[in-house]
PDB file of C-alpha atoms and ligand atoms in Angstrom:
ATOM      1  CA  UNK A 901      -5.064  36.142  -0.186  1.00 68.00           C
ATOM      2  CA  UNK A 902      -4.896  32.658  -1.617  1.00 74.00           C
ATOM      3  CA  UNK A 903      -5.275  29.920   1.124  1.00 84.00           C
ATOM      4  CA  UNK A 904      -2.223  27.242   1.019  1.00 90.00           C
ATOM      5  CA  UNK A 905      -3.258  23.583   1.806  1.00 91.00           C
ATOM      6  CA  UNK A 906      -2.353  22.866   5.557  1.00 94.00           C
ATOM      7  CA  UNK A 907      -1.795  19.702   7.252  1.00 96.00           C
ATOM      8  CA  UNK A 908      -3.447  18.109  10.606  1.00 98.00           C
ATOM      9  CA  UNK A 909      -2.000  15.066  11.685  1.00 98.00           C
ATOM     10  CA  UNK A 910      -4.428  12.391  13.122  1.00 98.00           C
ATOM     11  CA  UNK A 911      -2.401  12.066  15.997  1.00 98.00           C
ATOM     12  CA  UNK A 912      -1.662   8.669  15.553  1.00 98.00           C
ATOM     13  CA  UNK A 913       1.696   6.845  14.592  1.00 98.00           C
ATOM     14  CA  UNK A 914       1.361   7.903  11.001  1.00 98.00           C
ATOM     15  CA  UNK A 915      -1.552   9.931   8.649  1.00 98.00           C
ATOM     16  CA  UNK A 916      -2.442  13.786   8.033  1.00 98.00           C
ATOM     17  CA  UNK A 917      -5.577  15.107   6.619  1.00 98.00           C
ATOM     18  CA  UNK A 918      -4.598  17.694   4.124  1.00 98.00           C
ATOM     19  CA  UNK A 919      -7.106  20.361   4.190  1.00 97.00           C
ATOM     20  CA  UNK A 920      -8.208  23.853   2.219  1.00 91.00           C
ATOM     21  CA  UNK A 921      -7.565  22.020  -1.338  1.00 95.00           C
ATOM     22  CA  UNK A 922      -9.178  20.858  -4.346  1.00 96.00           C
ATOM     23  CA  UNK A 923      -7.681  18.417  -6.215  1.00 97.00           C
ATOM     24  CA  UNK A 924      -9.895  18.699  -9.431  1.00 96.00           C
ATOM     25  CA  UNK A 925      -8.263  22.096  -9.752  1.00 93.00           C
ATOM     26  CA  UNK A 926      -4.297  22.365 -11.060  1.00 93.00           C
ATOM     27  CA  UNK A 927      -2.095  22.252  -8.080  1.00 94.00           C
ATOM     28  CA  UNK A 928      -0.150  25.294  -7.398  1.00 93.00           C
ATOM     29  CA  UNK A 929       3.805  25.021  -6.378  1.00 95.00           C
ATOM     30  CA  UNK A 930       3.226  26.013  -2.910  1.00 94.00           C
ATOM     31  CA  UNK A 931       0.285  23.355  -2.023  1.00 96.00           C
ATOM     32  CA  UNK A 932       2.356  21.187  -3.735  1.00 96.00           C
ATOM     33  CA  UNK A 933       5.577  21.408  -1.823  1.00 96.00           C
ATOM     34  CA  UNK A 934       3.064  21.594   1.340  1.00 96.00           C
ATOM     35  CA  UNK A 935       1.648  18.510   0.314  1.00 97.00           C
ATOM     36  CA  UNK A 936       5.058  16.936  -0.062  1.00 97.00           C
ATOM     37  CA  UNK A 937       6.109  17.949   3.170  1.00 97.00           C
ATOM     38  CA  UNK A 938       3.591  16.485   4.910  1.00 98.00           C
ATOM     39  CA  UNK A 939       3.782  13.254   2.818  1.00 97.00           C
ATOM     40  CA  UNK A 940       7.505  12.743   3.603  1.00 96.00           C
ATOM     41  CA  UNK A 941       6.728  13.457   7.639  1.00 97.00           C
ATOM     42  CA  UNK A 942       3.418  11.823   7.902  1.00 98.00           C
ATOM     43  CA  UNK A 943       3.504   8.910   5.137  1.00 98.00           C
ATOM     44  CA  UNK A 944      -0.289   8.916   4.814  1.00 98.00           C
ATOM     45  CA  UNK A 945      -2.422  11.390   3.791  1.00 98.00           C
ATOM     46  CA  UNK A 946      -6.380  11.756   3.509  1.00 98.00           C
ATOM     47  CA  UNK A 947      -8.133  14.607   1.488  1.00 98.00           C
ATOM     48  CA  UNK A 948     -11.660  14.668   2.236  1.00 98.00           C
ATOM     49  CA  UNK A 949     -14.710  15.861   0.168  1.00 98.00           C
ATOM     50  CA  UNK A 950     -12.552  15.532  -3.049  1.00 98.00           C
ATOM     51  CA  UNK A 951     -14.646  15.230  -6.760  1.00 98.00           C
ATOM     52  CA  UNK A 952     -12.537  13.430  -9.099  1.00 98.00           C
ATOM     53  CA  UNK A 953     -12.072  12.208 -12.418  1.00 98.00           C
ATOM     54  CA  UNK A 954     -10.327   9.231 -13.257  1.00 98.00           C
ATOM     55  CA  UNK A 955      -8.258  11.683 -15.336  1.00 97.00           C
ATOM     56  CA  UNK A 956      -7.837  14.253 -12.031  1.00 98.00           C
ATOM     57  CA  UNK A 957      -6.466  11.489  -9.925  1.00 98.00           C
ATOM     58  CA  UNK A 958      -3.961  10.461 -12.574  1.00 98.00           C
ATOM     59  CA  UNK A 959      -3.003  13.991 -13.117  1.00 98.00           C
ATOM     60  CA  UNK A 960      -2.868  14.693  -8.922  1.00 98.00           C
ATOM     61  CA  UNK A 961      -0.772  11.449  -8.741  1.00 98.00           C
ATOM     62  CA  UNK A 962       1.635  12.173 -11.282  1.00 98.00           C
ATOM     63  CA  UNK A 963       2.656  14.819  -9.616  1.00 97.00           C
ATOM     64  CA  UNK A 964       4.857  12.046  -7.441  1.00 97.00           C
ATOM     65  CA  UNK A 965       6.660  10.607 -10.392  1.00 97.00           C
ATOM     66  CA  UNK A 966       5.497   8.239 -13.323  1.00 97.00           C
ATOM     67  CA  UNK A 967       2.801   5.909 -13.043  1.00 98.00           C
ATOM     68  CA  UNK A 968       2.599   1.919 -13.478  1.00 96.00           C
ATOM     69  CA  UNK A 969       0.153   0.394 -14.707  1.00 95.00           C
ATOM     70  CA  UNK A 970      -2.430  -1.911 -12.517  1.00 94.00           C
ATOM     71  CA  UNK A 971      -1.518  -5.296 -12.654  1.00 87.00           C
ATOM     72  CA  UNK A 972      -3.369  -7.901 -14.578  1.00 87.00           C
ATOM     73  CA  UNK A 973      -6.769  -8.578 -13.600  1.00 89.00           C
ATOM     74  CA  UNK A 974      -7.891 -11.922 -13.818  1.00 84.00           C
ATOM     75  CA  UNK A 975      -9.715 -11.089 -17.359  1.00 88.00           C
ATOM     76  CA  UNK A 976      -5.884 -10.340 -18.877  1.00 87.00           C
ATOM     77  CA  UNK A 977      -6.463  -6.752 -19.431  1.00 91.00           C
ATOM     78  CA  UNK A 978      -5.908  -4.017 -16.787  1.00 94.00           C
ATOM     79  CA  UNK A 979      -9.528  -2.773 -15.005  1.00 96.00           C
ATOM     80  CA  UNK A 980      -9.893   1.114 -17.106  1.00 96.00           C
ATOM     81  CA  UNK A 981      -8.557  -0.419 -20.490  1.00 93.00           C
ATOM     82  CA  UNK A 982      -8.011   3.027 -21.611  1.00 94.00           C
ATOM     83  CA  UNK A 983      -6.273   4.532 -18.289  1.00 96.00           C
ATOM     84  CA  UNK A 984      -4.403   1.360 -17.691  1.00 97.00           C
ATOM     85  CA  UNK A 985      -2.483   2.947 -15.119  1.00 97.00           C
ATOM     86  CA  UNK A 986      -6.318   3.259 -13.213  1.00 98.00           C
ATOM     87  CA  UNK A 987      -6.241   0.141 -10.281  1.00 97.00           C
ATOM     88  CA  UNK A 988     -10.186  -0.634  -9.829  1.00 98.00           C
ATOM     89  CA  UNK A 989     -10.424  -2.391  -6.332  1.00 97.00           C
ATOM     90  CA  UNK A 990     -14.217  -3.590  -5.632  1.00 98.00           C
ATOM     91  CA  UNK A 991     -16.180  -6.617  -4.978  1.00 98.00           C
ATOM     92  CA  UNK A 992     -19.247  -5.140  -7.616  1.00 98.00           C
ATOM     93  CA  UNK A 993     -20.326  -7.364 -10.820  1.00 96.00           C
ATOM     94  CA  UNK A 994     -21.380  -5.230 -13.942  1.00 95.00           C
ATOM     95  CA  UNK A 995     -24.816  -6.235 -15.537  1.00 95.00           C
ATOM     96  CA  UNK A 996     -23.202  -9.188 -17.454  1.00 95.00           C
ATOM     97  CA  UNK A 997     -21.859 -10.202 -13.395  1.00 94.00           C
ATOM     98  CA  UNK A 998     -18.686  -9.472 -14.494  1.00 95.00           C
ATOM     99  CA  UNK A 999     -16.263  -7.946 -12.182  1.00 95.00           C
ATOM    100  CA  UNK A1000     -15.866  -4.102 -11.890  1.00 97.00           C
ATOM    101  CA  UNK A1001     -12.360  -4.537  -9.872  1.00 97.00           C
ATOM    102  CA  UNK A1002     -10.374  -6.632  -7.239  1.00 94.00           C
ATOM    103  CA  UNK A1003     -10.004  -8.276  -3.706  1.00 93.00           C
ATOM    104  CA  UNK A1004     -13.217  -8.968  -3.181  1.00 94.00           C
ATOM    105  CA  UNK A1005     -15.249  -8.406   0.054  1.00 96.00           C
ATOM    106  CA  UNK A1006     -12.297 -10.195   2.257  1.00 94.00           C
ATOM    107  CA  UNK A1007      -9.654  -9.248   4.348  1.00 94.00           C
ATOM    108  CA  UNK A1008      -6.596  -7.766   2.923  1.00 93.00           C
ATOM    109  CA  UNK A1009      -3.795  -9.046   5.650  1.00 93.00           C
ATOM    110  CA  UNK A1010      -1.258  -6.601   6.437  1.00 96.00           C
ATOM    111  CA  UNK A1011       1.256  -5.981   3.447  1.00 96.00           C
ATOM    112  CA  UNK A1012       3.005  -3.416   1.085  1.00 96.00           C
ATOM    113  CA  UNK A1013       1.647  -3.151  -2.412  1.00 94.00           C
ATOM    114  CA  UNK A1014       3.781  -5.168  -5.295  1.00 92.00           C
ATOM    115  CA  UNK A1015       6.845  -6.042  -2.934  1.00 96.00           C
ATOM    116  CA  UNK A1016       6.506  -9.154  -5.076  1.00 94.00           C
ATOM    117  CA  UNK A1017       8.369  -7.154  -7.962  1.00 94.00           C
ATOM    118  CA  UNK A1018      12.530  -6.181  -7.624  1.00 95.00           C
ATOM    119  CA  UNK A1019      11.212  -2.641  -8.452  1.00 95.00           C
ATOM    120  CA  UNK A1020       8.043  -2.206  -6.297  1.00 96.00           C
ATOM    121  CA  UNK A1021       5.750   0.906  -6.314  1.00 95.00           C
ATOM    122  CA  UNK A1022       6.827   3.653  -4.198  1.00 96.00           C
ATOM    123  CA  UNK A1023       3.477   4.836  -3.505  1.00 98.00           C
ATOM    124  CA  UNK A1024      -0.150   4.472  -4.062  1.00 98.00           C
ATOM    125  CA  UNK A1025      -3.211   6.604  -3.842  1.00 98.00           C
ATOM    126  CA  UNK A1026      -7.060   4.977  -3.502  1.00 98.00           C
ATOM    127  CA  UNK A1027     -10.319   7.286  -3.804  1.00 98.00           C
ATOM    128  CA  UNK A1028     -13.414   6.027  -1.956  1.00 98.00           C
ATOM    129  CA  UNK A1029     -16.500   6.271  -4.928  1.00 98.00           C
ATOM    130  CA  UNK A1030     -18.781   3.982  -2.815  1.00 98.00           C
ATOM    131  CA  UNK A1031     -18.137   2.262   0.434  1.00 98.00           C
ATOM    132  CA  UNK A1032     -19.682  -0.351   2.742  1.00 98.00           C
ATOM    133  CA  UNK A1033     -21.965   1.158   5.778  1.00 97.00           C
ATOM    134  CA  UNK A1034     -19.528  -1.203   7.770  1.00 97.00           C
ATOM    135  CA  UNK A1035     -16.322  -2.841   7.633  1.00 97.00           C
ATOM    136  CA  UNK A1036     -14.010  -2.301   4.691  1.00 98.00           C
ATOM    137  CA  UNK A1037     -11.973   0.203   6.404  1.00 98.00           C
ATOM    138  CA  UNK A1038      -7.748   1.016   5.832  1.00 98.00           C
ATOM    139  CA  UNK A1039      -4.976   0.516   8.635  1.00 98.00           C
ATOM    140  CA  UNK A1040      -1.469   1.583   8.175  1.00 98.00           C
ATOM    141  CA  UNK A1041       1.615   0.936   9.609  1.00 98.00           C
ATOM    142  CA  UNK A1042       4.618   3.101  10.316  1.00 98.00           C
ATOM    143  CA  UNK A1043       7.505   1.076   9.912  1.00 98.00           C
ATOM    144  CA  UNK A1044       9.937   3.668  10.390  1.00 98.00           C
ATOM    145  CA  UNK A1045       8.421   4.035  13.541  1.00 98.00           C
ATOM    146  CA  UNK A1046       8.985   0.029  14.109  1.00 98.00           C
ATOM    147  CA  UNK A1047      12.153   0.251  13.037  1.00 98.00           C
ATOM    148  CA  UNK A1048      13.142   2.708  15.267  1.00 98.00           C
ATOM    149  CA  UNK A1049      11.269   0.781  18.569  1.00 98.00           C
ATOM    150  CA  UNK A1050      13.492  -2.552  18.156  1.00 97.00           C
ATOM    151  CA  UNK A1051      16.133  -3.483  20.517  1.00 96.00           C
ATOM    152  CA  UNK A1052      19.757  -2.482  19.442  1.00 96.00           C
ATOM    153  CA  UNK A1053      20.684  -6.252  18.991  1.00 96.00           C
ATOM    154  CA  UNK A1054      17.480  -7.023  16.869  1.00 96.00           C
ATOM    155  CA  UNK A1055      18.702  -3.897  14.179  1.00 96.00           C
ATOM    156  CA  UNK A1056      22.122  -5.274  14.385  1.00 96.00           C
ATOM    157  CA  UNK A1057      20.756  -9.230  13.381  1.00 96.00           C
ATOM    158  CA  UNK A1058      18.705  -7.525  10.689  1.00 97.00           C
ATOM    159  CA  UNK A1059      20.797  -5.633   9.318  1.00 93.00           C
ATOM    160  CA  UNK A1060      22.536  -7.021   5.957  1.00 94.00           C
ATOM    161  CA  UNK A1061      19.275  -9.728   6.418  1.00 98.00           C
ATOM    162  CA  UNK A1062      17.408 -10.163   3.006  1.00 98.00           C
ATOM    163  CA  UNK A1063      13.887 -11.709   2.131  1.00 97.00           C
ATOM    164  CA  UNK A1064      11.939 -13.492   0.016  1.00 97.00           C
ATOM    165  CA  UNK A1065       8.441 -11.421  -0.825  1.00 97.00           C
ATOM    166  CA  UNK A1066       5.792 -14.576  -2.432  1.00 92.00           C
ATOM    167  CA  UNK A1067       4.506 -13.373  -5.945  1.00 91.00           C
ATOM    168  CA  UNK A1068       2.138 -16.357  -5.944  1.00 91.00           C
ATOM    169  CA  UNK A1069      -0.800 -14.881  -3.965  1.00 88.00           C
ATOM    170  CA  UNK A1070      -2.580 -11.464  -3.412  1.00 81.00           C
ATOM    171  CA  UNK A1071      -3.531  -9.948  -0.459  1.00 77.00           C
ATOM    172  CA  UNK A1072      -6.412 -11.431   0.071  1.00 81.00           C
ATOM    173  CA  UNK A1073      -4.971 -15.204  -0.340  1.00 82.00           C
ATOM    174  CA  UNK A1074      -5.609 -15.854  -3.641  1.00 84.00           C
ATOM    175  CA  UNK A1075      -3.693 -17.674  -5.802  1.00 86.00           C
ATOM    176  CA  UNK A1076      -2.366 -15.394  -8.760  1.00 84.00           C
ATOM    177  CA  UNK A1077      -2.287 -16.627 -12.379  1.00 81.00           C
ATOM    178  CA  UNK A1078       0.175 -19.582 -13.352  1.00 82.00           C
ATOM    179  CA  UNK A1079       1.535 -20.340 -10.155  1.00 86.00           C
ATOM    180  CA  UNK A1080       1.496 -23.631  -8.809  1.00 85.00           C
ATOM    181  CA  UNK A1081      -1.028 -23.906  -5.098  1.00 84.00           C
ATOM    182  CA  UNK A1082       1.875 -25.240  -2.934  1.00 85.00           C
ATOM    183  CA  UNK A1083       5.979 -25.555  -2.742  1.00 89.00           C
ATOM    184  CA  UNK A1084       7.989 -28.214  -1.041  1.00 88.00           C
ATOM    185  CA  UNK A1085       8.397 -25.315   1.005  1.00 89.00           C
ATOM    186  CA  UNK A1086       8.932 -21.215   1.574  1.00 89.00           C
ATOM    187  CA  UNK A1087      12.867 -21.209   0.774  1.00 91.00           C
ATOM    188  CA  UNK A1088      11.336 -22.410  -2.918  1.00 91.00           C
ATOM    189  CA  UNK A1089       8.585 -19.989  -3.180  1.00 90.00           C
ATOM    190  CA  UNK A1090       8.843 -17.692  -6.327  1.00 90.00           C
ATOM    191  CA  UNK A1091       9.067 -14.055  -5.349  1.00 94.00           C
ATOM    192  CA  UNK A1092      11.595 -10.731  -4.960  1.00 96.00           C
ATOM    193  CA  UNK A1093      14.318 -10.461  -2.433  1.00 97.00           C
ATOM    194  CA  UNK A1094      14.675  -7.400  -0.812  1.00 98.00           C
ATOM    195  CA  UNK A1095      16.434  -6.559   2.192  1.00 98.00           C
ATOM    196  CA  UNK A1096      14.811  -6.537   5.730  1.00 98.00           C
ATOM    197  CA  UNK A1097      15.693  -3.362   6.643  1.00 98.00           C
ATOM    198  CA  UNK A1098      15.640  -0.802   4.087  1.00 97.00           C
ATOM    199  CA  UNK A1099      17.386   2.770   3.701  1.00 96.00           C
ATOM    200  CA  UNK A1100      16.119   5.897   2.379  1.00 94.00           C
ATOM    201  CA  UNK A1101      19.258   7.203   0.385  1.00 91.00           C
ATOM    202  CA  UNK A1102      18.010  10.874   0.395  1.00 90.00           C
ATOM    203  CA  UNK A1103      17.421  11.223   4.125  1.00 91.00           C
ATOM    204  CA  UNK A1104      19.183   7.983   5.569  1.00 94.00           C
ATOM    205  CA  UNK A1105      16.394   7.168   7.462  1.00 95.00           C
ATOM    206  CA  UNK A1106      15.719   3.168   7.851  1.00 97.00           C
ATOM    207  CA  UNK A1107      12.575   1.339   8.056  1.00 98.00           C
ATOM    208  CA  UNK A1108      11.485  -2.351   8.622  1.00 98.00           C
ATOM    209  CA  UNK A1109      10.545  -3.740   5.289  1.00 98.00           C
ATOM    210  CA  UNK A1110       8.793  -7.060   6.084  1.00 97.00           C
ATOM    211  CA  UNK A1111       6.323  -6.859   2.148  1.00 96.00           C
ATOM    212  CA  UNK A1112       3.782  -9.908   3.935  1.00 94.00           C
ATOM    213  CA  UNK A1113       4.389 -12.627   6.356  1.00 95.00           C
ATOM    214  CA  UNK A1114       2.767 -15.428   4.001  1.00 93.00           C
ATOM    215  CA  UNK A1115       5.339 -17.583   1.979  1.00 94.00           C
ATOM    216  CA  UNK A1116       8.088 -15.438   3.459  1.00 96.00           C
ATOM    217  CA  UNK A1117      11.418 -16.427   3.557  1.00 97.00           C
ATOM    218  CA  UNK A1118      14.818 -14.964   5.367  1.00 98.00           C
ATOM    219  CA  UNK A1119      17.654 -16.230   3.047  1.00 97.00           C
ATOM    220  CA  UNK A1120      20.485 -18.098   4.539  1.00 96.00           C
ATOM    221  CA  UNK A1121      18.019 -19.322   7.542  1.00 97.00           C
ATOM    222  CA  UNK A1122      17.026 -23.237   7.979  1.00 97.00           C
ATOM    223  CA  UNK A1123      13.068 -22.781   7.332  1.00 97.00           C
ATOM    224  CA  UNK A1124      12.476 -23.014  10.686  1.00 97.00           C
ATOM    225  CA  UNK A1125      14.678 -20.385  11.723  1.00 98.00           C
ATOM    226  CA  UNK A1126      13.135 -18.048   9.096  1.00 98.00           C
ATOM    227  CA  UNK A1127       9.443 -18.668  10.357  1.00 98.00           C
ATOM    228  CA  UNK A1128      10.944 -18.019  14.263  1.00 98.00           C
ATOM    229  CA  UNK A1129      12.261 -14.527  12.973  1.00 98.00           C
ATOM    230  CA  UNK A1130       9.640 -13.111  10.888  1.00 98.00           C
ATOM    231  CA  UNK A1131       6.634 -14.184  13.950  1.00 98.00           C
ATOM    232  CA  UNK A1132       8.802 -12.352  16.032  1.00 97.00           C
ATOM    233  CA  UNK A1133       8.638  -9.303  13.192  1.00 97.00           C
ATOM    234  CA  UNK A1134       5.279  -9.445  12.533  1.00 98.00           C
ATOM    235  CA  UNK A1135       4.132  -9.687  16.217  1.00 97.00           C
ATOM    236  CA  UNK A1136       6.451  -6.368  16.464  1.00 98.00           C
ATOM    237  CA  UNK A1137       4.965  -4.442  13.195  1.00 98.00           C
ATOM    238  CA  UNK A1138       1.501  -5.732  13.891  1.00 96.00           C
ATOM    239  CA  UNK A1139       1.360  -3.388  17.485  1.00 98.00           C
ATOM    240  CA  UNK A1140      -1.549  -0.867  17.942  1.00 98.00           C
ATOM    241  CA  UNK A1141       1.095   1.822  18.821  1.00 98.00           C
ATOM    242  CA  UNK A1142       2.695   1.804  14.797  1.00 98.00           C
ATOM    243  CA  UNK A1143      -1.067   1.552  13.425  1.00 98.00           C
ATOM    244  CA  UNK A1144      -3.579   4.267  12.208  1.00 98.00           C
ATOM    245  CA  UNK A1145      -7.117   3.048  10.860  1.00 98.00           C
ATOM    246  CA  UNK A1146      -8.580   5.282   7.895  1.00 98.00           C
ATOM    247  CA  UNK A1147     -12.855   4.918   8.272  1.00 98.00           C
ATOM    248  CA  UNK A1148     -13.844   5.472   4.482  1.00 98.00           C
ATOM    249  CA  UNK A1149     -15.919   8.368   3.805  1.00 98.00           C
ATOM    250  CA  UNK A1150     -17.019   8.420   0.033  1.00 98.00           C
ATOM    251  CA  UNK A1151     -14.732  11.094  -2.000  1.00 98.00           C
ATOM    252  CA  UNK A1152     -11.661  10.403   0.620  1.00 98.00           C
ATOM    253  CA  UNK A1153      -8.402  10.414  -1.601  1.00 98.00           C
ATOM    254  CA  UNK A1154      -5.685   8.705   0.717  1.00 98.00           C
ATOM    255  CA  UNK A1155      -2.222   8.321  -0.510  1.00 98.00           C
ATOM    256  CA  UNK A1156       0.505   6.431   1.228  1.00 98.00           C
ATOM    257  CA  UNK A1157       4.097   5.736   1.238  1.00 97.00           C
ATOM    258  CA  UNK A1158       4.223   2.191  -0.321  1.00 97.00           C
ATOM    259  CA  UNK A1159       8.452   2.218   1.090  1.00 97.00           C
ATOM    260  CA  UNK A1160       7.837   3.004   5.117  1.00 97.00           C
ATOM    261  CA  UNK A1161       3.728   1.552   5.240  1.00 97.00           C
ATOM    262  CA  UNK A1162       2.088  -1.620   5.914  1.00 98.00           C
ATOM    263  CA  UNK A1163      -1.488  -1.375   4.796  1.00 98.00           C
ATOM    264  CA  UNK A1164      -4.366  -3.864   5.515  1.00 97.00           C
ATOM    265  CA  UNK A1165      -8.327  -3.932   5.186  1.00 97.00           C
ATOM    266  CA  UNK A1166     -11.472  -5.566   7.139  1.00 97.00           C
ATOM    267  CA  UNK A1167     -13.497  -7.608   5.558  1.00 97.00           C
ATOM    268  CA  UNK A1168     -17.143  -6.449   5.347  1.00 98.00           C
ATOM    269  CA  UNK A1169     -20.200  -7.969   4.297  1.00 97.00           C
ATOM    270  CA  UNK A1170     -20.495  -8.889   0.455  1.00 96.00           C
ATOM    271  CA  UNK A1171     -24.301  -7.686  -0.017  1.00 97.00           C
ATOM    272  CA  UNK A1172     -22.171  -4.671   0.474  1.00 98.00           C
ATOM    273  CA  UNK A1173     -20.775  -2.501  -2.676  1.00 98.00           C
ATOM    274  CA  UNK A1174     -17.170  -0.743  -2.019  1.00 98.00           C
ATOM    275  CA  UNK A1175     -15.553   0.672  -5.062  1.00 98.00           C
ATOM    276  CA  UNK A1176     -12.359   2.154  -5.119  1.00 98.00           C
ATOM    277  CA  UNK A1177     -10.065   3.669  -7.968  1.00 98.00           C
ATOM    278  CA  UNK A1178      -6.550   3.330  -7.578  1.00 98.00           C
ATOM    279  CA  UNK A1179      -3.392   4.207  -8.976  1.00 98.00           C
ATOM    280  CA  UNK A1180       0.224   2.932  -8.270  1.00 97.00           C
ATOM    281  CA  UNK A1181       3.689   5.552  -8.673  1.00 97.00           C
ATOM    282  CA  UNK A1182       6.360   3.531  -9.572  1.00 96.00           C
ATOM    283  CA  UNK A1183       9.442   2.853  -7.812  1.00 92.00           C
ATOM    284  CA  UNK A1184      12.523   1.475  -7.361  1.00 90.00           C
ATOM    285  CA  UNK A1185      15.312  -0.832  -6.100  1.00 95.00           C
ATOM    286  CA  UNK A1186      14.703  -0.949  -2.090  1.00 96.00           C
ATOM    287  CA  UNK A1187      18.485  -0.214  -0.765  1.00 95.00           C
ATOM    288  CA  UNK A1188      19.596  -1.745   1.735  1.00 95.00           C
ATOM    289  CA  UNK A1189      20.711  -0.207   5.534  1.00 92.00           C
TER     290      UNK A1189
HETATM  291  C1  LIG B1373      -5.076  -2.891  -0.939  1.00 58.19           C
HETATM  292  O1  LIG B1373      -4.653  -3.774  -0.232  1.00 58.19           O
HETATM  293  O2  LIG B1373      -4.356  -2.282  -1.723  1.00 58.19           O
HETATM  294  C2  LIG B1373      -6.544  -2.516  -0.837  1.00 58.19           C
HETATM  295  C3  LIG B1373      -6.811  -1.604   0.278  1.00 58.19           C
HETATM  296  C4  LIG B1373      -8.271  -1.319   0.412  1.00 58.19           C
HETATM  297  O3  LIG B1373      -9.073  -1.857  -0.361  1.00 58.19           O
HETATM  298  O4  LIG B1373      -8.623  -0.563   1.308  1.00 58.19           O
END
């Protein structure tokens, strides 16, 4: 009898390990729909031990709906020229000390992936090729979860709220290409504006949708009422309680929800090589609650 993949949450506020699949292989329609399942209840999922491909983690991810591409490296191509929808995210130099992939050996602060864009990605997945002996590791975020643990009268104030996500600097802090190093202040900061709380249309659940707390900006607020209410957010989606910390193991695929998830990383030391491949399933227009 054939085994179907099964599912075994961590425990935590979020994350599942999948378990009894291969992902080099064709999916059948039942791990599939398992996987799904699972995806939709846990919002993060790890498979361990998994061999890929570039091309069997672009064929496993499409599986979720149609790529996009990485975004621009700072070179003005994409990282995989010829699977431009391959994300390389390392702090390694090639023999010519020319840079494999991105973000470095920092700390990515807590964010969602390409919130910076009206349509951001609806999901992402990354597969661990090399990793650090320390540091480097994943933490999510359940914002459902946070959503759900406000007080009534914060989800009524946030409701109809809208924000400003900055496009001028990456996770890491750095500034991207052609944007200027500082505004006048955060209400002129270029960037998306998506509402604070955000609705899933097929299931009606809501989530906190906060993107990242640096350059944000609550439209319609003085500035200093803006930075009041999203500390007060962020020290709320920030708790322990929401957060579940993935410890890389080399040949862990983890995919997340990019809609309902905050993700960060730790630093770790840059004699250190960590090499990741990524890739990014598109979305669409957050709706509002
Ligand atoms: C990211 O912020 O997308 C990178 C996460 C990681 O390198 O673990």
């Amino acid at each position: 009898m054939r085994i179907v993949a099964k599912a075994i949450p961590t425990g935590a506020a979020l994350g599942a390990d999948i378990v009894d699949i291969d992902l080099s292989d064709e999916l059948g329609a039942d791990d599939l729909e398992a996987i799904k399942q699972a995806w939709a209840e846990h919002l993060v999922l790890r498979f361990r031990g998994q061999h890929l491909s570039d091309e069997d983690l672009l064929r496993f991810s499409r599986h979720f709906g149609p790529l996009d591409k990485a975004p621009i490296n700072p070179y003005g191509t994409t990282w995989v020229p010829d699977n431009p929808e391959v994300n390389v995210i390392s702090n390694i130099l090639d023999d010519t000390g020319k840079r494999i992939g991105g973000l470095g050996d920092g700390e990515c602060v807590w964010h969602a992936d390409m919130t910076y864009n009206d349509d951001p990605v609806h999901a992402c997945t990354l597969y661990a090729k090399e990793i650090p002996e320390i540091g480097g590791d994943t933490g999510f975020a359940n914002m459902v979860a946070a959503y759900e643990a406000l007080s009534d009268e914060l989800k009524v104030r946030l409701t109809g709220m809208e924000c400003k996500h900055d496009k001028t600097r990456n996770s890491t802090g750095q500034l991207r290409k052609g944007f200027e190093e500082s505004y006048p202040d955060v209400s002129h900061v270029p960037g998306a504006v998506h509402p604070m709380v955000r609705r899933d249309p097929e299931t009606g659940r809501c989530a906190l949708y906060p993107g990242r707390r640096h350059n944000a900006y609550v439209l319609g607020l003085s500035v200093d009422e803006s930075e009041a209410l999203l500390d007060e957010i962020w020290a709320h989606v920030s708790k322990p309680e929401f957060a579940w910390t993935q410890h890389w193991q080399v040949d862990d695929l983890v995919m997340w929800d990019n809609r309902y998830c905050l993700h960060r990383r730790d630093a770790f030391s840059p004699d250190a090589r960590r090499h990741m491949r990524r890739t990014q399933i598109g979305g669409d227009r957050p709706v509002a609650a």
